[in-house]
Coordinates of C-alpha atoms in Angstrom, one line a residue:
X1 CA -17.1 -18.0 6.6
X2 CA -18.0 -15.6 3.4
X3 CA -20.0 -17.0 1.1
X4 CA -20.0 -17.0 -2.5
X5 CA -22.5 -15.3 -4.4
X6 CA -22.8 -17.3 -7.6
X7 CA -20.7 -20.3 -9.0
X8 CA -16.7 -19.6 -9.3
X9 CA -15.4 -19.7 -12.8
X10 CA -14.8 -23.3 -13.5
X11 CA -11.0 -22.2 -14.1
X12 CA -10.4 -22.4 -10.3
X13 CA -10.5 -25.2 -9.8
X14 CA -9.4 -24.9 -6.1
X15 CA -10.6 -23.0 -3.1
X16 CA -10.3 -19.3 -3.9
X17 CA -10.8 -15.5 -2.6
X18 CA -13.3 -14.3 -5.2
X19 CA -15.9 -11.5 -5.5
X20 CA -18.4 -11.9 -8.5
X21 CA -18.3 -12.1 -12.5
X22 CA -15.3 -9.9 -13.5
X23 CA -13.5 -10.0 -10.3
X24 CA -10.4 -11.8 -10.1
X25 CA -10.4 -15.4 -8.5
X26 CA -7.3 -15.6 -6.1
X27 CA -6.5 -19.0 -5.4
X28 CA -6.0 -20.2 -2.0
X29 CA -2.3 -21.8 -3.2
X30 CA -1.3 -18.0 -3.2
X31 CA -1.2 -18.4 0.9
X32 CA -0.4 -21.8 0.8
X33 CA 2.9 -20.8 -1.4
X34 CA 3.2 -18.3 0.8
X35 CA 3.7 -20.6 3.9
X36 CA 5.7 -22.9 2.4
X37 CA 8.1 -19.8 1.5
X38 CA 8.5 -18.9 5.1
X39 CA 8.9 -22.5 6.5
X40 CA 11.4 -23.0 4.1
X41 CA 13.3 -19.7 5.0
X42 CA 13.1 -20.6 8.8
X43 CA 14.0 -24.4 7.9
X44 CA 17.5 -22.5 6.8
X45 CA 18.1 -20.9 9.9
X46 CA 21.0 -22.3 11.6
X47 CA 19.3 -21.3 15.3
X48 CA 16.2 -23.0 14.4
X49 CA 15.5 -26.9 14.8
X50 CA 12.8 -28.1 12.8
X51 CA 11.5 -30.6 14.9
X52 CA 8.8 -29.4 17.4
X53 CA 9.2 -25.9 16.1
X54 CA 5.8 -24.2 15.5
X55 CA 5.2 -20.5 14.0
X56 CA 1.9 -19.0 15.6
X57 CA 0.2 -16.3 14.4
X58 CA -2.8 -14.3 15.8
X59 CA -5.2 -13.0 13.4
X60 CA -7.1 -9.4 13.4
X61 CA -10.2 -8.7 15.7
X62 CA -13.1 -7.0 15.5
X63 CA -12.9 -3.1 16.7
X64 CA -16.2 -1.3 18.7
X65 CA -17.0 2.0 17.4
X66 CA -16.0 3.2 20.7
X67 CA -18.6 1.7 23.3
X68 CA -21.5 0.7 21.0
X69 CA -22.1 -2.6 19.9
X70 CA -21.1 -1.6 16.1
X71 CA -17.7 -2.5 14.6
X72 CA -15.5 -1.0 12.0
X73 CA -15.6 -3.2 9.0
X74 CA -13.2 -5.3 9.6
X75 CA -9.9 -5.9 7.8
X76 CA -7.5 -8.7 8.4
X77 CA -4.2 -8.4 9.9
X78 CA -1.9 -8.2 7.1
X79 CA 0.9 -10.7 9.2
X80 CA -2.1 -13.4 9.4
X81 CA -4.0 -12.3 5.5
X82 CA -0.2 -13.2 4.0
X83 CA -0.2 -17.0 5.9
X84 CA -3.9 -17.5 5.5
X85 CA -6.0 -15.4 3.6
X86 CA -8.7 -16.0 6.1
X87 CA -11.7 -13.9 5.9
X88 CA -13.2 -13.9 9.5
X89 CA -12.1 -11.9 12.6
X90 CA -10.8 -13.6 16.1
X91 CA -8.3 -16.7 14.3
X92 CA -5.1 -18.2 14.9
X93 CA -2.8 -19.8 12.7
X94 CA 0.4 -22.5 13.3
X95 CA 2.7 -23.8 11.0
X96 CA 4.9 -27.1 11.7
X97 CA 8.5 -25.5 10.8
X98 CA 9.5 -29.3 10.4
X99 CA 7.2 -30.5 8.3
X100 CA 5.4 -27.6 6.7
X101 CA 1.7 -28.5 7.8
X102 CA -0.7 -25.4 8.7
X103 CA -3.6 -25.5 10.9
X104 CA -6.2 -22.8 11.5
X105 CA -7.9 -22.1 14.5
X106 CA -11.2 -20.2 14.3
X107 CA -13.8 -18.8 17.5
X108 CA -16.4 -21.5 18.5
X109 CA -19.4 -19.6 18.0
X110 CA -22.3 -19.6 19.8
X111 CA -25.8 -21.4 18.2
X112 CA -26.9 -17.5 18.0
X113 CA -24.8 -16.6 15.6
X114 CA -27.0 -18.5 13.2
X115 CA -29.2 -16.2 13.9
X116 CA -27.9 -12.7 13.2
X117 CA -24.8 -13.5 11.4
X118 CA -25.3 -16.4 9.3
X119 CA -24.8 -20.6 9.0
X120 CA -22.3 -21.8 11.3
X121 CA -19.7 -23.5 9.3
X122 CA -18.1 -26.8 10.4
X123 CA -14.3 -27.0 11.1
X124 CA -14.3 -29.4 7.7
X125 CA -15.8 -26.9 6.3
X126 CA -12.9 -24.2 7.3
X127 CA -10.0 -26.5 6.4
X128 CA -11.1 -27.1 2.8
X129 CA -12.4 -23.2 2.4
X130 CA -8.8 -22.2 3.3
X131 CA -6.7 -24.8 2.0
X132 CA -5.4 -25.7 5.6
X133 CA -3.9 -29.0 6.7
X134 CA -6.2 -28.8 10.1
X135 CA -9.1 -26.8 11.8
X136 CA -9.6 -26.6 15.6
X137 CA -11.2 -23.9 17.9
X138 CA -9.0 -21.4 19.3
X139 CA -10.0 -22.6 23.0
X140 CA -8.3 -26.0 21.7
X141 CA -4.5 -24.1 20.6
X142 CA -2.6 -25.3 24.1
X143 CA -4.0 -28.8 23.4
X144 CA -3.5 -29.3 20.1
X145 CA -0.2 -28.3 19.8
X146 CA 1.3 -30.4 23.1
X147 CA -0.5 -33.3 21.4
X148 CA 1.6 -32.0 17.9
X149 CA 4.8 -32.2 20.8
X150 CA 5.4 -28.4 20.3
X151 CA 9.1 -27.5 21.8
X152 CA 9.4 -24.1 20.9
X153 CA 6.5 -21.5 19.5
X154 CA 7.9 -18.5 17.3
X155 CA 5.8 -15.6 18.0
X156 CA 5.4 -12.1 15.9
X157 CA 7.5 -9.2 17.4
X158 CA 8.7 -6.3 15.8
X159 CA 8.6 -2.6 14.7
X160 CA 7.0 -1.2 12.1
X161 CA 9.8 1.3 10.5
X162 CA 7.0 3.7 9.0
X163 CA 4.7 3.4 11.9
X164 CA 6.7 2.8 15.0
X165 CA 4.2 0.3 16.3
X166 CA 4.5 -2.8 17.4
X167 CA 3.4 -6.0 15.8
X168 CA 0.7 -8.0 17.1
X169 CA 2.4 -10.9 18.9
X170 CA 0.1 -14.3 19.5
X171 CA -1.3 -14.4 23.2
X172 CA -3.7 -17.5 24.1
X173 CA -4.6 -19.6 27.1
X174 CA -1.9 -22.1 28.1
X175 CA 0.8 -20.3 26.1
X176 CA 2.9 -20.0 29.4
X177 CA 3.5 -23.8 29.2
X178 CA 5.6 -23.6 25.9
X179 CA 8.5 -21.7 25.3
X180 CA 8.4 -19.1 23.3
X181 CA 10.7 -16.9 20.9
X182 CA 9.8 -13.6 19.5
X183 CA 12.8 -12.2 17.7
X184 CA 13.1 -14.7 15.1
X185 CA 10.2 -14.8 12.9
X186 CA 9.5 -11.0 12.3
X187 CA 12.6 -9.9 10.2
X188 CA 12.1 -13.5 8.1
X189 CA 8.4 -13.4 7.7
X190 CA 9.0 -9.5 6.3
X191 CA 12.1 -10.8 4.1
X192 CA 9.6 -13.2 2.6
X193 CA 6.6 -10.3 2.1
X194 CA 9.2 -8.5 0.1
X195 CA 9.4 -10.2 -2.7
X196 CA 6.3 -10.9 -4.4
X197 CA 4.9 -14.5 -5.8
X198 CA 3.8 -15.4 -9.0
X199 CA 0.6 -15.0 -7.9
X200 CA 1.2 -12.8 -5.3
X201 CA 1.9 -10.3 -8.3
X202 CA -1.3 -11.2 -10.3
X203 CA -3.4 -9.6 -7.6
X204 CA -1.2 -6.9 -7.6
X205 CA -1.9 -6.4 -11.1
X206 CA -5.3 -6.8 -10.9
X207 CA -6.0 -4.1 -8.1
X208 CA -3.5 -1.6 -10.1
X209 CA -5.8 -2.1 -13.1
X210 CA -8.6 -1.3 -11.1
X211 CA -7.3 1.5 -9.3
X212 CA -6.3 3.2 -12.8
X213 CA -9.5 2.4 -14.5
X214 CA -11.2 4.1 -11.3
X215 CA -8.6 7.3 -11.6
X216 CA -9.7 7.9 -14.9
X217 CA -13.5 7.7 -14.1
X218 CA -12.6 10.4 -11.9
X219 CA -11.1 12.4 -14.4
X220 CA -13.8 12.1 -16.7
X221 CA -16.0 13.5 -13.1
X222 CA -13.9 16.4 -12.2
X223 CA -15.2 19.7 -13.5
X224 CA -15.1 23.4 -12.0
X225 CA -17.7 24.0 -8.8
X226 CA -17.6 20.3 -7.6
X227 CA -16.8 19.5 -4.3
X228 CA -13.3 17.2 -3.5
X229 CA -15.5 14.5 -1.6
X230 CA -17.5 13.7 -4.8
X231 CA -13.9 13.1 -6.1
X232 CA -13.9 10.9 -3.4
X233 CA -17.0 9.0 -3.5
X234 CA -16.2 8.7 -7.6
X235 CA -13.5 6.4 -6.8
X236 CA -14.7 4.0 -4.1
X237 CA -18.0 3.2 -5.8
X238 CA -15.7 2.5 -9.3
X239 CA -13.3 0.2 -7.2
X240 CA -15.8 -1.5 -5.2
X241 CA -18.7 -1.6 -7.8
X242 CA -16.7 -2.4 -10.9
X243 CA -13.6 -4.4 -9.1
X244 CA -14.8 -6.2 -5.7
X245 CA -12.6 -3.7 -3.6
X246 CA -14.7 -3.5 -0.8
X247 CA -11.6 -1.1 1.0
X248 CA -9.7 1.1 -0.1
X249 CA -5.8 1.0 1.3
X250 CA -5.3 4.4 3.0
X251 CA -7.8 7.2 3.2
X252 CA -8.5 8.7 0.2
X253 CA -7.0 12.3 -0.7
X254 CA -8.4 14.6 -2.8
X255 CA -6.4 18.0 -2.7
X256 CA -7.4 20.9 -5.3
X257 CA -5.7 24.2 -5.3
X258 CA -3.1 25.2 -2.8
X259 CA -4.8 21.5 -0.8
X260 CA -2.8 19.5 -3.2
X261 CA 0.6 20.7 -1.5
X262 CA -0.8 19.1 1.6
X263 CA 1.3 15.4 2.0
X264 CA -2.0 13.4 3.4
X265 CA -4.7 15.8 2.8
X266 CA -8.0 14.1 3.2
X267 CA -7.9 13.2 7.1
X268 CA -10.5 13.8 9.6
X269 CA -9.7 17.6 9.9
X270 CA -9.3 18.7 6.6
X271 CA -12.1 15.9 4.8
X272 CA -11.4 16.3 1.2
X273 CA -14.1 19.2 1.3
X274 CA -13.1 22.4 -0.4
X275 CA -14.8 23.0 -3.6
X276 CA -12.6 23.0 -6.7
X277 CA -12.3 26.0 -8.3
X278 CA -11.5 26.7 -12.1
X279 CA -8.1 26.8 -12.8
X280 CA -6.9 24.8 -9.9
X281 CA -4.6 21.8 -9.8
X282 CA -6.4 18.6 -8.5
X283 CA -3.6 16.3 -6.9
X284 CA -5.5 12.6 -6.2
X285 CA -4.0 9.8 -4.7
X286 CA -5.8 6.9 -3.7
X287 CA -5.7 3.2 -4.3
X288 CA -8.0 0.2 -3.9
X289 CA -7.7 -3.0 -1.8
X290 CA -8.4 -6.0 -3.2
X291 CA -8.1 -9.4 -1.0
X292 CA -5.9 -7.7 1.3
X293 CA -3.6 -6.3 -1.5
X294 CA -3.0 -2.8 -1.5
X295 CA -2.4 -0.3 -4.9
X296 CA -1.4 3.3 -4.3
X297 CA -1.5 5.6 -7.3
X298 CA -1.8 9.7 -8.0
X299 CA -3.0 11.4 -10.5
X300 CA -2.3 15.2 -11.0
X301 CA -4.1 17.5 -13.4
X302 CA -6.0 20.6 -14.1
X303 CA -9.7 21.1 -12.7
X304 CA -10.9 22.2 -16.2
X305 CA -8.6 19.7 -18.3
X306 CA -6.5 22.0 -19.4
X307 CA -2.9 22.9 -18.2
X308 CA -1.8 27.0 -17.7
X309 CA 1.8 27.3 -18.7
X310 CA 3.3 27.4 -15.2
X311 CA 0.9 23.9 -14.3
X312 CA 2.5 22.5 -17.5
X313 CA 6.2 23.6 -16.2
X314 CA 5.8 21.9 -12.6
X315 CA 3.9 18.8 -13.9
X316 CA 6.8 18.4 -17.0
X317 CA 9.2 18.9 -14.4
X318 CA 8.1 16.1 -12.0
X319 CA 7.4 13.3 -14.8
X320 CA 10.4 13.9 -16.4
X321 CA 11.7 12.6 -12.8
X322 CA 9.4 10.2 -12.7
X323 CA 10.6 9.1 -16.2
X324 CA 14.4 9.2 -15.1
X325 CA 13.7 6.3 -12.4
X326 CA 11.5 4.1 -14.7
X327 CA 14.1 4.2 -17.2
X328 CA 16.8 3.3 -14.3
X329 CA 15.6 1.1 -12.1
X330 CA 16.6 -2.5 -12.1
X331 CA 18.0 -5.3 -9.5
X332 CA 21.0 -4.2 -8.1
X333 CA 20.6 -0.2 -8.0
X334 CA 19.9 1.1 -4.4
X335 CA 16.7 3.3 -3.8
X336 CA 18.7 5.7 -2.5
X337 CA 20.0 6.4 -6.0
X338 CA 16.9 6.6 -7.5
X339 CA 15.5 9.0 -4.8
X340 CA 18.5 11.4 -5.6
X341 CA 18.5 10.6 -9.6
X342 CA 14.6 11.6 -9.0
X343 CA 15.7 14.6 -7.4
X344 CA 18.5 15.9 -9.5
X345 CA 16.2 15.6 -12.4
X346 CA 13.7 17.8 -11.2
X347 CA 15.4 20.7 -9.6
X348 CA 17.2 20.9 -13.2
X349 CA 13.7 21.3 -14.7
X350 CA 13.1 24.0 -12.2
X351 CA 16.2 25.8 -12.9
X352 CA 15.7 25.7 -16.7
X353 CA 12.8 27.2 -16.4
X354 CA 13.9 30.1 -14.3
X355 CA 13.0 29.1 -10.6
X356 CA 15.9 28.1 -9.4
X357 CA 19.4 29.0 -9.8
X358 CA 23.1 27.7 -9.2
X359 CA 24.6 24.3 -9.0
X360 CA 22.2 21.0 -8.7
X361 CA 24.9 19.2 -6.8
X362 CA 25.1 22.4 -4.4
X363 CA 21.3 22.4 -3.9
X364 CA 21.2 19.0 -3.0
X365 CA 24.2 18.9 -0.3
X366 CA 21.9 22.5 1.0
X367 CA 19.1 20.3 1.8
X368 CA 16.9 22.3 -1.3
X369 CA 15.3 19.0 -2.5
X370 CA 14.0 18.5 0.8
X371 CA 11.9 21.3 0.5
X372 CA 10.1 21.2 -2.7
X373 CA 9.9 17.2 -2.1
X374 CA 9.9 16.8 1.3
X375 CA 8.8 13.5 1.2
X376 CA 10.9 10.2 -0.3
X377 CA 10.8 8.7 -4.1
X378 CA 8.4 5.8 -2.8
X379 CA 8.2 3.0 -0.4
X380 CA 7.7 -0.8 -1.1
X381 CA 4.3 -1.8 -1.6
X382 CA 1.8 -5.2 -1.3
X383 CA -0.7 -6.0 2.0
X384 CA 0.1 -2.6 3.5
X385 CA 0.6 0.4 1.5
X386 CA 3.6 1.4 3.1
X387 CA 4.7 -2.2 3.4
X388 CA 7.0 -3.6 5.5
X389 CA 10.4 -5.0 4.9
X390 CA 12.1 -0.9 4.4
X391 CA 14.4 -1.3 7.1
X392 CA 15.2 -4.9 8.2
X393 CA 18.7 -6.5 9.8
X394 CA 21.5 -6.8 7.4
X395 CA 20.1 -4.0 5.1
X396 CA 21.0 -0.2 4.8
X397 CA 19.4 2.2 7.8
X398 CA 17.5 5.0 7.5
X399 CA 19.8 8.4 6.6
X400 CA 20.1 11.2 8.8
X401 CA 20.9 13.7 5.7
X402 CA 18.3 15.9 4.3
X403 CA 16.6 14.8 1.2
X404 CA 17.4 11.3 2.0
X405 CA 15.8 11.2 6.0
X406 CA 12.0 10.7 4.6
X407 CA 12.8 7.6 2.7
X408 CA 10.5 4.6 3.3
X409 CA 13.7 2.5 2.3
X410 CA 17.2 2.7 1.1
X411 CA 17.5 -1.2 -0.3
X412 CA 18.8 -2.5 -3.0
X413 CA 16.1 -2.9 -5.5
X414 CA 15.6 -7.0 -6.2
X415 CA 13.5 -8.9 -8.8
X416 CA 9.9 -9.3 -7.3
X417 CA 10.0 -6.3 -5.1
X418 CA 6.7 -4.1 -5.6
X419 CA 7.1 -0.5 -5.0
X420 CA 5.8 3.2 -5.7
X421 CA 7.8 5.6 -7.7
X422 CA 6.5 9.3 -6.7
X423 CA 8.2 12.1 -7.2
X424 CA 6.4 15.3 -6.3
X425 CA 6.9 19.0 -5.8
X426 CA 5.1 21.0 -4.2
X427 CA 5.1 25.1 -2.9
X428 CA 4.5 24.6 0.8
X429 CA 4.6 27.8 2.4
X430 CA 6.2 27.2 5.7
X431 CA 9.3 25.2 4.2
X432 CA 9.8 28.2 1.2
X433 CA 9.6 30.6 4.1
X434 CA 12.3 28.6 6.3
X435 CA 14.6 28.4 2.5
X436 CA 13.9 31.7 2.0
X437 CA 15.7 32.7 5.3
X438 CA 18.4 30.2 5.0
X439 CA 21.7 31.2 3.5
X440 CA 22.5 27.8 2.3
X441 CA 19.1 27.6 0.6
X442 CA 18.0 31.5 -0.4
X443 CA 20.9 31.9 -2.9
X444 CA 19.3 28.9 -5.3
X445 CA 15.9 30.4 -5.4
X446 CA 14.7 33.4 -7.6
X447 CA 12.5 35.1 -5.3
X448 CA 10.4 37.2 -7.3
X449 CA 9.7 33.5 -9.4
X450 CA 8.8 32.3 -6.6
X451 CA 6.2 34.3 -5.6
X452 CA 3.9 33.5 -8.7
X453 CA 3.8 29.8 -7.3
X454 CA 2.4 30.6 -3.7
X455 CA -0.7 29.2 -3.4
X456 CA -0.2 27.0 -6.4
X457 CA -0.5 23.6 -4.2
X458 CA 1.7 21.0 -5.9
X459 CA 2.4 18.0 -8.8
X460 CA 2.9 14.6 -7.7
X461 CA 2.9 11.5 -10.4
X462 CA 2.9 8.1 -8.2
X463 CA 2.9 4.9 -10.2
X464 CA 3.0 1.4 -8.8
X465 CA 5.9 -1.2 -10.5
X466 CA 7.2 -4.3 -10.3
X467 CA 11.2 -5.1 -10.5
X468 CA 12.2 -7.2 -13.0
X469 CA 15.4 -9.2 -13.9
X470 CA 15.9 -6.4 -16.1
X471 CA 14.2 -3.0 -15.2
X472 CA 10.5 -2.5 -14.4
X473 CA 7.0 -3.0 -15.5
X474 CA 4.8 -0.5 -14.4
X475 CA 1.3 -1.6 -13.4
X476 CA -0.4 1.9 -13.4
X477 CA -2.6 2.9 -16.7
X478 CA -3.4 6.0 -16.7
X479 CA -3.2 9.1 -18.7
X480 CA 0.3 10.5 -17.8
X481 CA 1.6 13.4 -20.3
X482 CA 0.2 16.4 -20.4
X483 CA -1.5 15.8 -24.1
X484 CA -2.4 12.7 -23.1
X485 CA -4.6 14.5 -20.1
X486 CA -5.6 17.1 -22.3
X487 CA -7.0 14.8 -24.4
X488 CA -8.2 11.9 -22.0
X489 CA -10.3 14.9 -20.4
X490 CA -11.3 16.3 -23.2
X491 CA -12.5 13.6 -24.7
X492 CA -14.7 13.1 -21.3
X493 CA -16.2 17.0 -21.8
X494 CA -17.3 16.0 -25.1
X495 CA -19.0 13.1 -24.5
X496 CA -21.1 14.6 -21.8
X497 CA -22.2 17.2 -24.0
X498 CA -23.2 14.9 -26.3

């Protein structure tokens, strides 16, 4: 069990999820609320009887560092974090679908562990950390729920529709004596991750505030000569330092120069380690993770603060796209249309300003948008980045068409949905050279135009909002226009001559 380092604020008031002063206190009625969300959504299912009916859910493990006897730090599986909110490695979780009552089960640890990892908390003292009904060792699941007069355990089985992978489904001793379905909790439990609590959105809030506040520390940083990785480092030690965000959600990247046209720069072969030169673009995207809730935000601007008149033109031309969906969005329009809306918006900004030529509608059904975004307008977001829920039963599938294929979704937007809007564009070499050869494609693009962007790297503006009854609010806070970076960086240059 983590411990505390001082008193909690006296508003709690409850079990909580907190780090230190600042830091946001996350009550443990966010995962209780939770629960009682997906036993009533399961409660509703015709195929489901209440009585006897038990959810079971196994929670993350620690990982070896290959064979040594280290572990990556851990991180909680995001199924098990949403019921739960349990800190520790190796649990289980049930839920009574009848009656609504949760009980955790946590590793019986050996006397040992007092010794190298800490006090060995009681299962009283489990129950009332994490707001459960019950706590039993996870040698005592079989036994505890025939005494509970289990009929039928609904296990986690599905596919991730960004990943591919598998979810982890529940496995423990004397499971073979119960019956067991696995196709009916995965598309509810996602339903229910889709839209967003009260408090659910609070944290979201909270880690988007950080996450800006630590872009624009890393603003302030960035000068000609430094090396992407301090970038980098700028960030993690703002979130974790200032906000409690021990992770961050996705490895950070930190493209400069023609690196910032590079989707997920920043991975083990390419480690965020060119050194920014002046006069290059810097495109940064990285969020922090606070109690398992994820923010995802980028941040495009010039290494030296201030924009050349072609950086200017690309960046204008993406927010003005970025500004087309904020304006838009609301329940009851489809992603889809926002993603093309996004689109159309900025491949008129590219032909008003001389790269492009022809109809919009013409370069879309040619696939064009495709290849200066080749990625989609966003994905829904909360305890995974790209969180689930894009592609579920009774909801649109995943297009075939170009410029629609990369989507992370194609749903109708609702109220309480949390999502990135991201429209980018970017010079990529091998895509312009494919367009370039294509006769659908070549007859939109001014060549010798062209040719002044290669090696420019790319723009991309990523905000994190939330759907309201009536549009969106947008949780990001940072600089956005390109006076307001000007200015924002100039500012910084000034007060470090000073």
């Amino acid at each position: 069990m983590a411990a505390d380092s001082s008193v909690p604020p006296k508003s709690c008031g409850q079990p909580h999820f907190w780090r230190f002063h600042e830091t946001l206190a996350v009550p443990m009625s966010l995962f209780c609320h939770n629960r009682a969300r997906l036993v009533s959504r399961l409660q509703a299912k015709g195929e489901v009887t209440a009585a006897g009916t038990f959810v079971v859910l196994q929670g993350g493990v620690d990982v070896p560092f290959n064979d040594t006897d280290t572990n990556w730090p851990f991180r909680q599986e995001s199924f098990f974090q949403w019921c739960f909110g349990v800190e520790e490695p190796g649990c289980y979780g049930a839920l009574d679908v009848g009656t609504g009552a949760s009980i955790l089960f946590v590793p019986r640890l050996p006397p040992e562990y007092a010794i190298w990892e800490g006090k060995l908390h009681t299962l009283d003292d489990f129950k009332e950390r994490y707001s459960v009904n019950e706590a039993h060792y996870t040698d005592e699941i079989a036994r505890v729920l025939k005494e509970k007069r289990a009929r039928l355990l609904l296990t986690l089985n599905g596919r991730n529709s960004d990943s591919g992978l598998l979810s982890r489904e529940a496995i423990f001793d004397g499971i073979s004596e119960f019956k067991v379905d696995n196709s009916i909790l995965y598309p509810e439990i996602c339903e229910c991750r889709v839209i967003k609590s009260r408090e659910e959105i609070e944290v979201l809030r909270y880690v988007c505030m950080i996450s800006s506040e630590a872009h624009k520390a890393v603003m302030r940083s960035v000068r000609p000569e430094m090396a992407e990785y301090k970038a980098e480092a700028c960030f993690q030690n703002y979130v974790y330092n200032m906000g409690g965000c021990r992770h961050v959600s996705y490895t950070c990247i930190c493209g400069s120069g023609h690196n910032s046209s590079i989707l997920h720069y920043g991975h083990a072969g390419a480690p965020n380690d060119k050194v920014i030169m002046d006069g290059d673009m810097c495109l940064f995207d990285m969020g922090g993770n606070y109690c398992g809730y994820a923010a995802d935000i980028t941040c495009s601007f010039p290494a030296n603060g201030k924009f050349t008149e072609d950086q200017k033109f690309i960046y204008n031309a993406v927010l003005k796209a970025r500004d087309a969906v904020l304006a838009a969005a609301k329940p009851g329009v489809t992603w889809t249309d926002m993603h093309l809306l996004a689109n159309r918006v900025m491949l008129t900004s590219l032909k008003e300003g001389g790269l492009l030529v022809g109809d919009v509608e013409g370069m879309i059904r040619a696939g064009l948008n495709e290849v200066f975004q080749p990625h989609g307008l966003g994905h829904l977001l909360g305890l995974d980045v790209h969180d689930v829920g894009g592609y579920l039963p009774g909801h649109p599938e995943r297009s075939k068409e170009a410029g629609l294929r990369k989507l992370r979704t194609a749903r109708t937007l609702l109220a309480g949905m949390a999502l990135t809007v991201e429209p980018g564009c970017y010079f990529i070499d091998c895509l312009l050279d494919a367009a370039l050869v294509s006769p659908k494609q070549s007859k939109f693009i001014v060549r010798e135009q062209l040719q002044r962007f290669r090696g420019f790297g790319g723009v991309r503006i990523e905000d994190d909002v939330l759907i309201t009854e009536d549009g969106v609010e947008n949780l990001t806070n940072v600089p956005r226009t390109v006076e307001e970076i000007e200015k924002f960086m100039a500012g910084a240059k000034n007060a470090k001559v000073n």
